[in-house]
Short mmCIF file of C-alpha atoms and ligand atoms in Angstrom, two decimals:
data_model
loop_
_atom_site.label_atom_id
_atom_site.label_comp_id
_atom_site.label_asym_id
_atom_site.label_seq_id
_atom_site.Cartn_x
_atom_site.Cartn_y
_atom_site.Cartn_z
CA UNK M 1059 -5.06 0.77 8.14
CA UNK M 1060 -2.26 3.32 8.56
CA UNK M 1061 -0.73 1.08 11.27
CA UNK M 1062 -0.35 -1.70 8.74
CA UNK M 1063 1.17 0.10 5.76
CA UNK M 1064 4.72 -1.11 6.27
CA UNK M 1065 4.06 -4.75 7.11
CA UNK M 1066 4.82 -7.67 4.77
CA UNK M 1067 2.38 -8.98 2.16
CA UNK M 1068 0.84 -11.84 4.18
CA UNK M 1069 0.24 -9.48 7.11
CA UNK M 1070 -1.42 -7.00 4.75
CA UNK M 1071 -3.75 -9.78 3.56
CA UNK M 1072 -5.03 -10.12 7.12
CA UNK M 1073 -5.12 -6.45 8.15
CA UNK M 1074 -5.24 -4.06 5.19
CA UNK M 1075 -8.43 -2.07 4.74
CA UNK M 1076 -9.87 -2.81 8.17
CA UNK M 1077 -10.92 0.51 9.71
CA UNK M 1078 -12.45 1.65 12.99
CA UNK M 1079 -16.16 1.02 13.41
CA UNK M 1080 -18.77 1.59 16.11
CA UNK M 1081 -18.52 -1.03 18.92
CA UNK M 1082 -14.97 -1.99 17.81
CA UNK M 1083 -15.60 -5.04 15.66
CA UNK M 1084 -12.45 -6.84 14.45
CA UNK M 1085 -14.02 -7.38 11.03
CA UNK M 1086 -15.68 -4.60 8.96
CA UNK M 1087 -19.46 -4.85 9.49
CA UNK M 1088 -21.76 -5.34 6.51
CA UNK M 1089 -23.37 -1.94 6.01
CA UNK M 1090 -26.36 -3.33 4.12
CA UNK M 1091 -27.91 0.03 3.33
CA UNK M 1092 -28.52 1.82 0.07
CA UNK M 1093 -28.43 5.33 1.53
CA UNK M 1094 -27.06 7.32 4.49
CA UNK M 1095 -28.87 9.89 6.65
CA UNK M 1096 -27.74 13.53 6.56
CA UNK M 1097 -27.69 15.56 9.79
CA UNK M 1098 -28.99 18.65 7.95
CA UNK M 1099 -29.51 19.98 4.43
CA UNK M 1100 -26.24 21.87 4.92
CA UNK M 1101 -24.38 18.65 5.69
CA UNK M 1102 -25.94 16.87 2.70
CA UNK M 1103 -24.84 19.72 0.46
CA UNK M 1104 -21.33 19.70 1.93
CA UNK M 1105 -21.04 15.94 1.30
CA UNK M 1106 -22.12 16.36 -2.32
CA UNK M 1107 -19.67 19.22 -2.82
CA UNK M 1108 -16.89 17.08 -1.37
CA UNK M 1109 -16.24 19.63 1.39
CA UNK M 1110 -17.00 17.01 4.01
CA UNK M 1111 -16.02 13.35 3.96
CA UNK M 1112 -18.73 10.77 4.50
CA UNK M 1113 -21.21 8.48 2.84
CA UNK M 1114 -24.16 9.49 0.69
CA UNK M 1115 -25.43 6.58 -1.39
CA UNK M 1116 -24.03 3.07 -1.81
CA UNK M 1117 -23.45 3.30 -5.59
CA UNK M 1118 -21.07 6.19 -4.80
CA UNK M 1119 -19.39 4.57 -1.78
CA UNK M 1120 -20.10 2.34 1.21
CA UNK M 1121 -17.90 1.54 4.23
CA UNK M 1122 -17.93 -2.26 3.67
CA UNK M 1123 -17.06 -1.83 -0.01
CA UNK M 1124 -14.41 0.76 0.80
CA UNK M 1125 -12.73 -1.56 3.34
CA UNK M 1126 -12.36 -4.26 0.67
CA UNK M 1127 -11.20 -1.68 -1.91
CA UNK M 1128 -8.53 -0.38 0.46
CA UNK M 1129 -7.35 -3.93 1.08
CA UNK M 1130 -6.86 -4.69 -2.63
CA UNK M 1131 -5.25 -1.27 -3.26
CA UNK M 1132 -2.74 -2.00 -0.47
CA UNK M 1133 -1.97 -5.49 -1.81
CA UNK M 1134 -1.36 -4.22 -5.35
CA UNK M 1135 0.57 -1.17 -4.13
CA UNK M 1136 -1.82 1.23 -5.85
CA UNK M 1137 -3.38 4.54 -4.78
CA UNK M 1138 -7.02 3.44 -4.64
CA UNK M 1139 -9.31 0.70 -5.92
CA UNK M 1140 -12.87 0.57 -7.25
CA UNK M 1141 -15.04 -2.45 -6.49
CA UNK M 1142 -17.15 -3.58 -9.44
CA UNK M 1143 -20.04 -5.99 -9.93
CA UNK M 1144 -17.89 -8.43 -11.94
CA UNK M 1145 -14.51 -8.68 -13.63
CA UNK M 1146 -16.18 -7.68 -16.90
CA UNK M 1147 -17.77 -4.62 -15.23
CA UNK M 1148 -14.29 -3.62 -14.05
CA UNK M 1149 -12.77 -4.11 -17.51
CA UNK M 1150 -15.60 -2.24 -19.24
CA UNK M 1151 -15.42 0.63 -16.75
CA UNK M 1152 -11.63 0.88 -17.13
CA UNK M 1153 -11.94 1.12 -20.92
CA UNK M 1154 -14.80 3.63 -20.64
CA UNK M 1155 -12.72 5.79 -18.28
CA UNK M 1156 -9.63 5.82 -20.50
CA UNK M 1157 -10.95 5.80 -24.08
CA UNK M 1158 -12.61 8.28 -26.41
CA UNK M 1159 -14.23 7.46 -29.76
CA UNK M 1160 -11.50 7.27 -32.39
CA UNK M 1161 -8.91 5.87 -29.96
CA UNK M 1162 -7.01 2.68 -30.65
CA UNK M 1163 -6.22 -0.20 -28.27
CA UNK M 1164 -3.41 -2.73 -28.50
CA UNK M 1165 -4.55 -5.89 -26.72
CA UNK M 1166 -2.92 -9.26 -26.17
CA UNK M 1167 -4.46 -12.05 -28.24
CA UNK M 1168 -4.62 -14.52 -25.40
CA UNK M 1169 -7.11 -12.82 -23.07
CA UNK M 1170 -10.28 -13.86 -21.30
CA UNK M 1171 -12.81 -14.55 -24.11
CA UNK M 1172 -15.39 -11.86 -23.19
CA UNK M 1173 -12.62 -9.22 -22.94
CA UNK M 1174 -11.70 -9.67 -26.58
CA UNK M 1175 -15.39 -9.87 -27.50
CA UNK M 1176 -16.08 -6.62 -25.57
CA UNK M 1177 -13.42 -4.82 -27.60
CA UNK M 1178 -14.37 -6.41 -30.91
CA UNK M 1179 -18.14 -5.91 -30.61
CA UNK M 1180 -19.35 -3.45 -27.92
CA UNK M 1181 -16.49 -0.93 -27.91
CA UNK M 1182 -16.09 -1.03 -31.70
CA UNK M 1183 -19.64 0.43 -31.88
CA UNK M 1184 -18.21 3.52 -30.16
CA UNK M 1185 -15.48 3.82 -32.82
CA UNK M 1186 -12.74 2.29 -30.71
CA UNK M 1187 -10.65 -0.12 -32.71
CA UNK M 1188 -8.32 -2.78 -31.42
CA UNK M 1189 -5.29 -4.59 -32.76
CA UNK M 1190 -4.80 -8.00 -31.13
CA UNK M 1191 -1.15 -9.02 -30.91
CA UNK M 1192 1.00 -11.80 -29.54
CA UNK M 1193 2.75 -9.80 -26.80
CA UNK M 1194 5.29 -12.47 -25.84
CA UNK M 1195 7.39 -10.81 -28.57
CA UNK M 1196 7.44 -7.12 -27.58
CA UNK M 1197 8.11 -6.01 -31.15
CA UNK M 1198 4.53 -7.06 -31.95
CA UNK M 1199 3.28 -4.43 -29.47
CA UNK M 1200 5.68 -1.82 -30.81
CA UNK M 1201 4.61 -2.47 -34.42
CA UNK M 1202 0.91 -2.21 -33.56
CA UNK M 1203 1.20 1.22 -31.86
CA UNK M 1204 -0.32 4.14 -33.79
CA UNK M 1205 -0.67 7.82 -33.00
CA UNK M 1206 -4.23 7.01 -31.86
CA UNK M 1207 -3.20 4.28 -29.38
CA UNK M 1208 -4.13 5.31 -25.84
CA UNK M 1209 -4.33 1.93 -24.08
CA UNK M 1210 -2.13 -1.17 -24.15
CA UNK M 1211 -4.11 -3.97 -22.49
CA UNK M 1212 -2.25 -7.06 -21.31
CA UNK M 1213 -3.43 -10.14 -19.48
CA UNK M 1214 -0.45 -12.09 -18.17
CA UNK M 1215 -0.30 -15.02 -17.90
CA UNK M 1216 -2.95 -15.01 -20.61
CA UNK M 1217 -6.12 -17.04 -20.43
CA UNK M 1218 -5.95 -19.96 -21.25
CA UNK M 1219 -2.60 -20.29 -23.06
CA UNK M 1220 -0.64 -18.86 -20.10
CA UNK M 1221 1.34 -16.80 -22.57
CA UNK M 1222 3.41 -14.44 -20.45
CA UNK M 1223 4.27 -10.85 -21.30
CA UNK M 1224 7.28 -8.87 -20.13
CA UNK M 1225 5.42 -6.10 -18.30
CA UNK M 1226 8.43 -3.84 -17.93
CA UNK M 1227 8.98 -3.91 -21.70
CA UNK M 1228 5.27 -3.43 -22.44
CA UNK M 1229 5.07 -0.44 -20.04
CA UNK M 1230 8.09 1.17 -21.70
CA UNK M 1231 6.53 0.89 -25.18
CA UNK M 1232 3.14 2.16 -23.99
CA UNK M 1233 4.65 5.16 -22.21
CA UNK M 1234 6.95 6.09 -25.12
CA UNK M 1235 3.78 6.43 -27.21
CA UNK M 1236 1.86 8.35 -24.53
CA UNK M 1237 -0.43 5.37 -23.82
CA UNK M 1238 -1.42 3.70 -20.55
CA UNK M 1239 -0.65 0.10 -19.65
CA UNK M 1240 -3.66 -1.74 -18.20
CA UNK M 1241 -2.98 -5.23 -16.82
CA UNK M 1242 -5.46 -8.00 -15.98
CA UNK M 1243 -3.74 -9.64 -12.98
CA UNK M 1244 -6.48 -12.22 -12.28
CA UNK M 1245 -4.35 -15.31 -12.93
CA UNK M 1246 -1.57 -14.49 -10.45
CA UNK M 1247 -3.26 -12.19 -7.90
CA UNK M 1248 -1.09 -9.62 -6.10
CA UNK M 1249 0.29 -12.45 -3.95
CA UNK M 1250 2.38 -13.65 -6.91
CA UNK M 1251 2.65 -10.65 -9.27
CA UNK M 1252 2.27 -6.90 -8.72
CA UNK M 1253 2.14 -5.18 -12.14
CA UNK M 1254 2.71 -1.67 -10.71
CA UNK M 1255 6.25 -2.79 -9.78
CA UNK M 1256 6.86 -3.24 -13.53
CA UNK M 1257 5.35 0.06 -14.69
CA UNK M 1258 1.63 -0.68 -15.19
CA UNK M 1259 -0.78 2.26 -14.72
CA UNK M 1260 -4.00 0.38 -13.99
CA UNK M 1261 -4.62 -3.18 -12.74
CA UNK M 1262 -7.92 -5.02 -13.12
CA UNK M 1263 -9.10 -8.28 -11.58
CA UNK M 1264 -11.94 -10.65 -11.70
CA UNK M 1265 -12.27 -11.02 -7.91
CA UNK M 1266 -14.52 -13.97 -8.68
CA UNK M 1267 -11.28 -15.94 -8.98
CA UNK M 1268 -8.24 -16.01 -6.66
CA UNK M 1269 -8.95 -12.83 -4.65
CA UNK M 1270 -12.22 -14.17 -3.28
CA UNK M 1271 -11.03 -17.75 -3.74
CA UNK M 1272 -14.16 -19.62 -2.67
CA UNK M 1273 -16.32 -19.77 -5.81
CA UNK M 1274 -19.22 -17.99 -4.09
CA UNK M 1275 -18.96 -14.40 -5.38
CA UNK M 1276 -18.93 -12.65 -8.76
CA UNK M 1277 -16.97 -9.41 -8.46
CA UNK M 1278 -14.26 -7.28 -10.02
CA UNK M 1279 -11.92 -4.46 -9.17
CA UNK M 1280 -9.90 -1.69 -10.79
CA UNK M 1281 -6.75 -0.53 -9.02
CA UNK M 1282 -5.28 2.82 -10.02
CA UNK M 1283 -1.63 3.66 -9.42
CA UNK M 1284 -1.74 7.45 -9.38
CA UNK M 1285 -3.86 9.88 -7.45
CA UNK M 1286 -4.40 12.11 -10.53
CA UNK M 1287 -5.86 9.23 -12.53
CA UNK M 1288 -8.32 8.09 -9.85
CA UNK M 1289 -11.22 10.63 -10.14
CA UNK M 1290 -12.03 9.81 -13.78
CA UNK M 1291 -12.41 6.14 -12.82
CA UNK M 1292 -14.68 6.90 -9.85
CA UNK M 1293 -16.82 9.25 -11.95
CA UNK M 1294 -17.09 6.72 -14.77
CA UNK M 1295 -18.03 3.88 -12.41
CA UNK M 1296 -20.61 6.08 -10.72
CA UNK M 1297 -22.27 6.87 -14.08
CA UNK M 1298 -22.08 3.34 -15.50
CA UNK M 1299 -23.21 1.93 -12.16
CA UNK M 1300 -21.61 -1.52 -12.19
CA UNK M 1301 -20.66 -1.47 -8.51
CA UNK M 1302 -20.18 -4.41 -6.14
CA UNK M 1303 -22.60 -4.66 -3.20
CA UNK M 1304 -21.70 -4.64 0.51
CA UNK M 1305 -22.30 -8.35 1.15
CA UNK M 1306 -20.14 -9.52 -1.75
CA UNK M 1307 -17.46 -7.03 -0.68
CA UNK M 1308 -17.53 -8.54 2.79
CA UNK M 1309 -17.08 -12.05 1.37
CA UNK M 1310 -14.19 -11.00 -0.88
CA UNK M 1311 -12.49 -9.16 1.98
CA UNK M 1312 -12.82 -12.30 4.10
CA UNK M 1313 -11.38 -14.44 1.27
CA UNK M 1314 -8.39 -12.13 0.94
CA UNK M 1315 -7.26 -12.89 4.49
CA UNK M 1316 -6.07 -16.32 3.30
CA UNK M 1317 -4.84 -15.21 -0.13
CA UNK M 1318 -1.14 -15.86 0.60
CA UNK M 1319 -1.81 -19.30 2.08
CA UNK M 1320 -4.10 -20.32 -0.78
CA UNK M 1321 -1.73 -19.10 -3.52
CA UNK M 1322 1.22 -20.91 -1.92
CA UNK M 1323 -0.69 -24.17 -1.61
CA UNK M 1324 -2.21 -24.07 -5.06
CA UNK M 1325 1.20 -23.22 -6.62
CA UNK M 1326 2.84 -26.06 -4.70
CA UNK M 1327 0.16 -28.47 -5.93
CA UNK M 1328 0.30 -27.15 -9.50
CA UNK M 1329 4.08 -27.62 -9.73
CA UNK M 1330 3.66 -31.33 -8.85
CA UNK M 1331 0.70 -31.80 -11.21
CA UNK M 1332 2.47 -30.04 -14.10
CA UNK M 1333 5.52 -32.29 -13.61
CA UNK M 1334 3.30 -35.37 -13.41
CA UNK M 1335 1.45 -34.42 -16.63
CA UNK M 1336 4.63 -33.54 -18.50
CA UNK M 1337 6.07 -36.99 -17.74
CA UNK M 1338 2.85 -38.81 -18.73
CA UNK M 1339 3.00 -40.76 -22.03
CA UNK M 1340 -0.56 -39.74 -23.02
CA UNK M 1341 0.16 -36.01 -22.71
CA UNK M 1342 1.25 -34.10 -25.84
CA UNK M 1343 2.31 -30.85 -24.14
CA UNK M 1344 1.96 -28.94 -20.86
CA UNK M 1345 2.23 -25.20 -20.42
CA UNK M 1346 2.94 -24.04 -16.89
CA UNK M 1347 5.08 -21.04 -15.87
CA UNK M 1348 6.98 -23.19 -13.34
CA UNK M 1349 8.25 -25.73 -15.91
CA UNK M 1350 11.68 -25.29 -17.53
CA UNK M 1351 9.95 -26.07 -20.84
CA UNK M 1352 7.68 -23.01 -20.48
CA UNK M 1353 8.29 -20.74 -23.52
CA UNK M 1354 8.62 -17.54 -21.44
CA UNK M 1355 10.30 -19.16 -18.43
CA UNK M 1356 12.76 -16.25 -17.91
CA UNK M 1357 10.02 -13.59 -17.91
CA UNK M 1358 7.93 -15.75 -15.57
CA UNK M 1359 10.87 -16.06 -13.16
CA UNK M 1360 11.31 -12.29 -13.16
CA UNK M 1361 7.64 -11.39 -12.66
CA UNK M 1362 6.16 -14.15 -10.50
CA UNK M 1363 6.92 -14.89 -6.86
CA UNK M 1364 5.60 -18.45 -7.45
CA UNK M 1365 4.33 -20.08 -10.69
CA UNK M 1366 0.62 -19.99 -9.73
CA UNK M 1367 -2.27 -22.43 -9.91
CA UNK M 1368 -3.16 -22.47 -13.62
CA UNK M 1369 -2.04 -25.21 -16.04
CA UNK M 1370 -2.96 -25.77 -19.67
CA UNK M 1371 -2.22 -29.00 -21.51
CA UNK M 1372 -3.26 -31.16 -24.42
CA UNK M 1373 -3.49 -34.93 -24.67
CA UNK M 1374 -2.02 -36.89 -27.58
CA UNK M 1375 -5.53 -37.74 -28.78
CA UNK M 1376 -6.39 -34.00 -28.96
CA UNK M 1377 -10.00 -32.89 -28.45
CA UNK M 1378 -11.58 -36.37 -28.19
CA UNK M 1379 -9.06 -37.62 -25.64
CA UNK M 1380 -9.48 -34.42 -23.62
CA UNK M 1381 -13.23 -34.98 -23.59
CA UNK M 1382 -12.81 -38.49 -22.12
CA UNK M 1383 -10.47 -37.10 -19.46
CA UNK M 1384 -12.84 -34.26 -18.48
CA UNK M 1385 -15.82 -36.62 -18.30
CA UNK M 1386 -13.88 -39.13 -16.16
CA UNK M 1387 -12.48 -36.97 -13.36
CA UNK M 1388 -14.15 -37.39 -9.97
CA UNK M 1389 -12.35 -35.11 -7.50
CA UNK M 1390 -11.61 -32.39 -10.05
CA UNK M 1391 -14.83 -30.58 -10.97
CA UNK M 1392 -15.85 -29.99 -14.58
CA UNK M 1393 -16.74 -26.30 -14.44
CA UNK M 1394 -15.60 -22.94 -15.80
CA UNK M 1395 -14.14 -20.23 -13.56
CA UNK M 1396 -10.92 -20.65 -11.64
CA UNK M 1397 -8.99 -19.60 -8.58
CA UNK M 1398 -11.11 -21.30 -5.93
CA UNK M 1399 -10.09 -23.75 -3.23
CA UNK M 1400 -11.49 -26.60 -5.36
CA UNK M 1401 -9.71 -27.90 -8.47
CA UNK M 1402 -11.64 -27.14 -11.67
CA UNK M 1403 -11.13 -28.52 -15.16
CA UNK M 1404 -12.65 -27.10 -18.38
CA UNK M 1405 -12.43 -26.98 -22.17
CA UNK M 1406 -11.85 -23.37 -23.41
CA UNK M 1407 -12.66 -23.96 -27.13
CA UNK M 1408 -16.22 -25.09 -26.35
CA UNK M 1409 -16.72 -23.08 -23.15
CA UNK M 1410 -14.94 -19.90 -21.96
CA UNK M 1411 -13.49 -19.02 -25.38
CA UNK M 1412 -16.35 -20.15 -27.62
CA UNK M 1413 -17.50 -16.55 -28.25
CA UNK M 1414 -14.13 -15.61 -29.79
CA UNK M 1415 -14.71 -17.81 -32.84
CA UNK M 1416 -12.40 -20.53 -34.16
CA UNK M 1417 -10.19 -18.27 -36.25
CA UNK M 1418 -9.34 -15.89 -33.38
CA UNK M 1419 -8.82 -18.87 -31.07
CA UNK M 1420 -6.40 -20.57 -33.42
CA UNK M 1421 -4.46 -17.40 -33.95
CA UNK M 1422 -4.19 -17.02 -30.14
CA UNK M 1423 -2.92 -20.61 -29.77
CA UNK M 1424 -6.14 -21.93 -28.18
CA UNK M 1425 -6.26 -25.33 -29.84
CA UNK M 1426 -9.40 -27.50 -29.79
CA UNK M 1427 -7.59 -30.00 -27.58
CA UNK M 1428 -6.44 -27.53 -24.92
CA UNK M 1429 -7.61 -28.46 -21.42
CA UNK M 1430 -7.38 -25.88 -18.63
CA UNK M 1431 -6.84 -26.85 -15.02
CA UNK M 1432 -7.27 -24.50 -12.06
CA UNK M 1433 -5.48 -26.24 -9.22
CA UNK M 1434 -7.07 -25.94 -5.78
CA UNK M 1435 -5.79 -26.61 -2.29
CA UNK M 1436 -6.78 -30.28 -1.92
CA UNK M 1437 -4.13 -32.88 -1.11
CA UNK M 1438 -2.01 -33.18 -4.25
CA UNK M 1439 -1.79 -37.00 -4.04
CA UNK M 1440 -5.58 -37.18 -4.28
CA UNK M 1441 -5.58 -34.84 -7.29
CA UNK M 1442 -2.89 -36.84 -9.10
CA UNK M 1443 -4.69 -40.12 -8.32
CA UNK M 1444 -7.87 -38.64 -9.83
CA UNK M 1445 -6.07 -37.50 -13.00
CA UNK M 1446 -4.37 -40.93 -13.18
CA UNK M 1447 -7.64 -42.88 -13.06
CA UNK M 1448 -9.15 -40.52 -15.68
CA UNK M 1449 -6.09 -40.81 -17.96
CA UNK M 1450 -6.36 -44.62 -17.76
CA UNK M 1451 -9.78 -44.32 -19.44
CA UNK M 1452 -8.35 -42.31 -22.37
C1 PLP F 2407 -13.10 -14.53 -15.17
C2 PLP F 2407 -12.17 -13.56 -15.77
C3 PLP F 2407 -12.60 -12.29 -16.16
C4 PLP F 2407 -14.06 -11.86 -16.04
O1 PLP F 2407 -14.47 -11.81 -14.73
P1 PLP F 2407 -16.02 -12.00 -14.25
O2 PLP F 2407 -15.92 -11.81 -12.80
O3 PLP F 2407 -16.44 -13.37 -14.68
O4 PLP F 2407 -16.79 -10.95 -14.96
C5 PLP F 2407 -11.66 -11.41 -16.65
N1 PLP F 2407 -10.38 -11.77 -16.80
C6 PLP F 2407 -9.92 -12.98 -16.46
C7 PLP F 2407 -8.49 -13.32 -16.64
C8 PLP F 2407 -10.80 -13.93 -15.95
O5 PLP F 2407 -10.35 -15.14 -15.62
#
């Protein structure tokens, strides 16, 4: 990997994390083993003490997992990464590493549904309380900070409203109060946004989405910027145990090789689809970071290399019209999740964000009529023709 540290992003996608292995394979082998043989009791003891480098047990580390972790750490520009069993395992582990009972979290309102539910239900049992704010106005973050705030948690663009937060401003506020900025970068992937460049301390991802990109893995990752911060995350993950396995790591690492290509194509498609929807008489509004009408267009231009593959919109007939559209598409697939090569369409209020409850949804701007589109890499003319025939039925 050291040979590839100074290459450009798309070259890193192909090469980062790939080490040297027995027999010289070009791709990291799948070390499908739970444990590793010691040469002697002395060597086993030295490995446990950390005096010797090597592998002990796959929950602690595994060469296939480590290769994938090193790849994501290089893409985000962080020190090291920790592969987790899912995005939620990564988010839970990150909170568990950083928080003590009695601490306070400031979290953006528009986040992945289970993230807000985790804070509001599971973590609140451990006396961690959270203030949910609209972070597109930074003064809302500032006003929510208390002397107990240790984590500011931002997902940008937020799911599913695409509300975008100025990360540089959020990092400044967090650091002035002695708190850490944790950013969920799932929607953009490091190909389009690298939160460490704007002052974030920790980045989390659902690798289930764009990083893997092929809708065949559930996985997550935590990337840590500083060397000093890393051990507490590794210890916490090792105790909680929500690690990713070697085979899924292999698949994610393979998916990452085409990350740049996929993000470019899905952005290019999404720009055309967002413009098509915005001009359509049956569409009430479209939110897409690449449209001039996007409320945080300036921030999006500053933070994103391209506008990404996620679009949210609402039809003039609201919920009922959206339902007809979603039941009429043929090429687009009606399914939750996002970030794969195939275009997916879904209804957050009754699906991904149901667990939040109506009141929290409304306050986050997730209307009952909001439809979320994750644009894939199909031919854009086919996608628009599919939306067109479905819109005709509305
Ligand atoms: C899907 C998702 C998650 C959760 O990831 P899982 O892999 O499903 O556990 C977290 N954040 C965002 C933004 C997501 O889209």
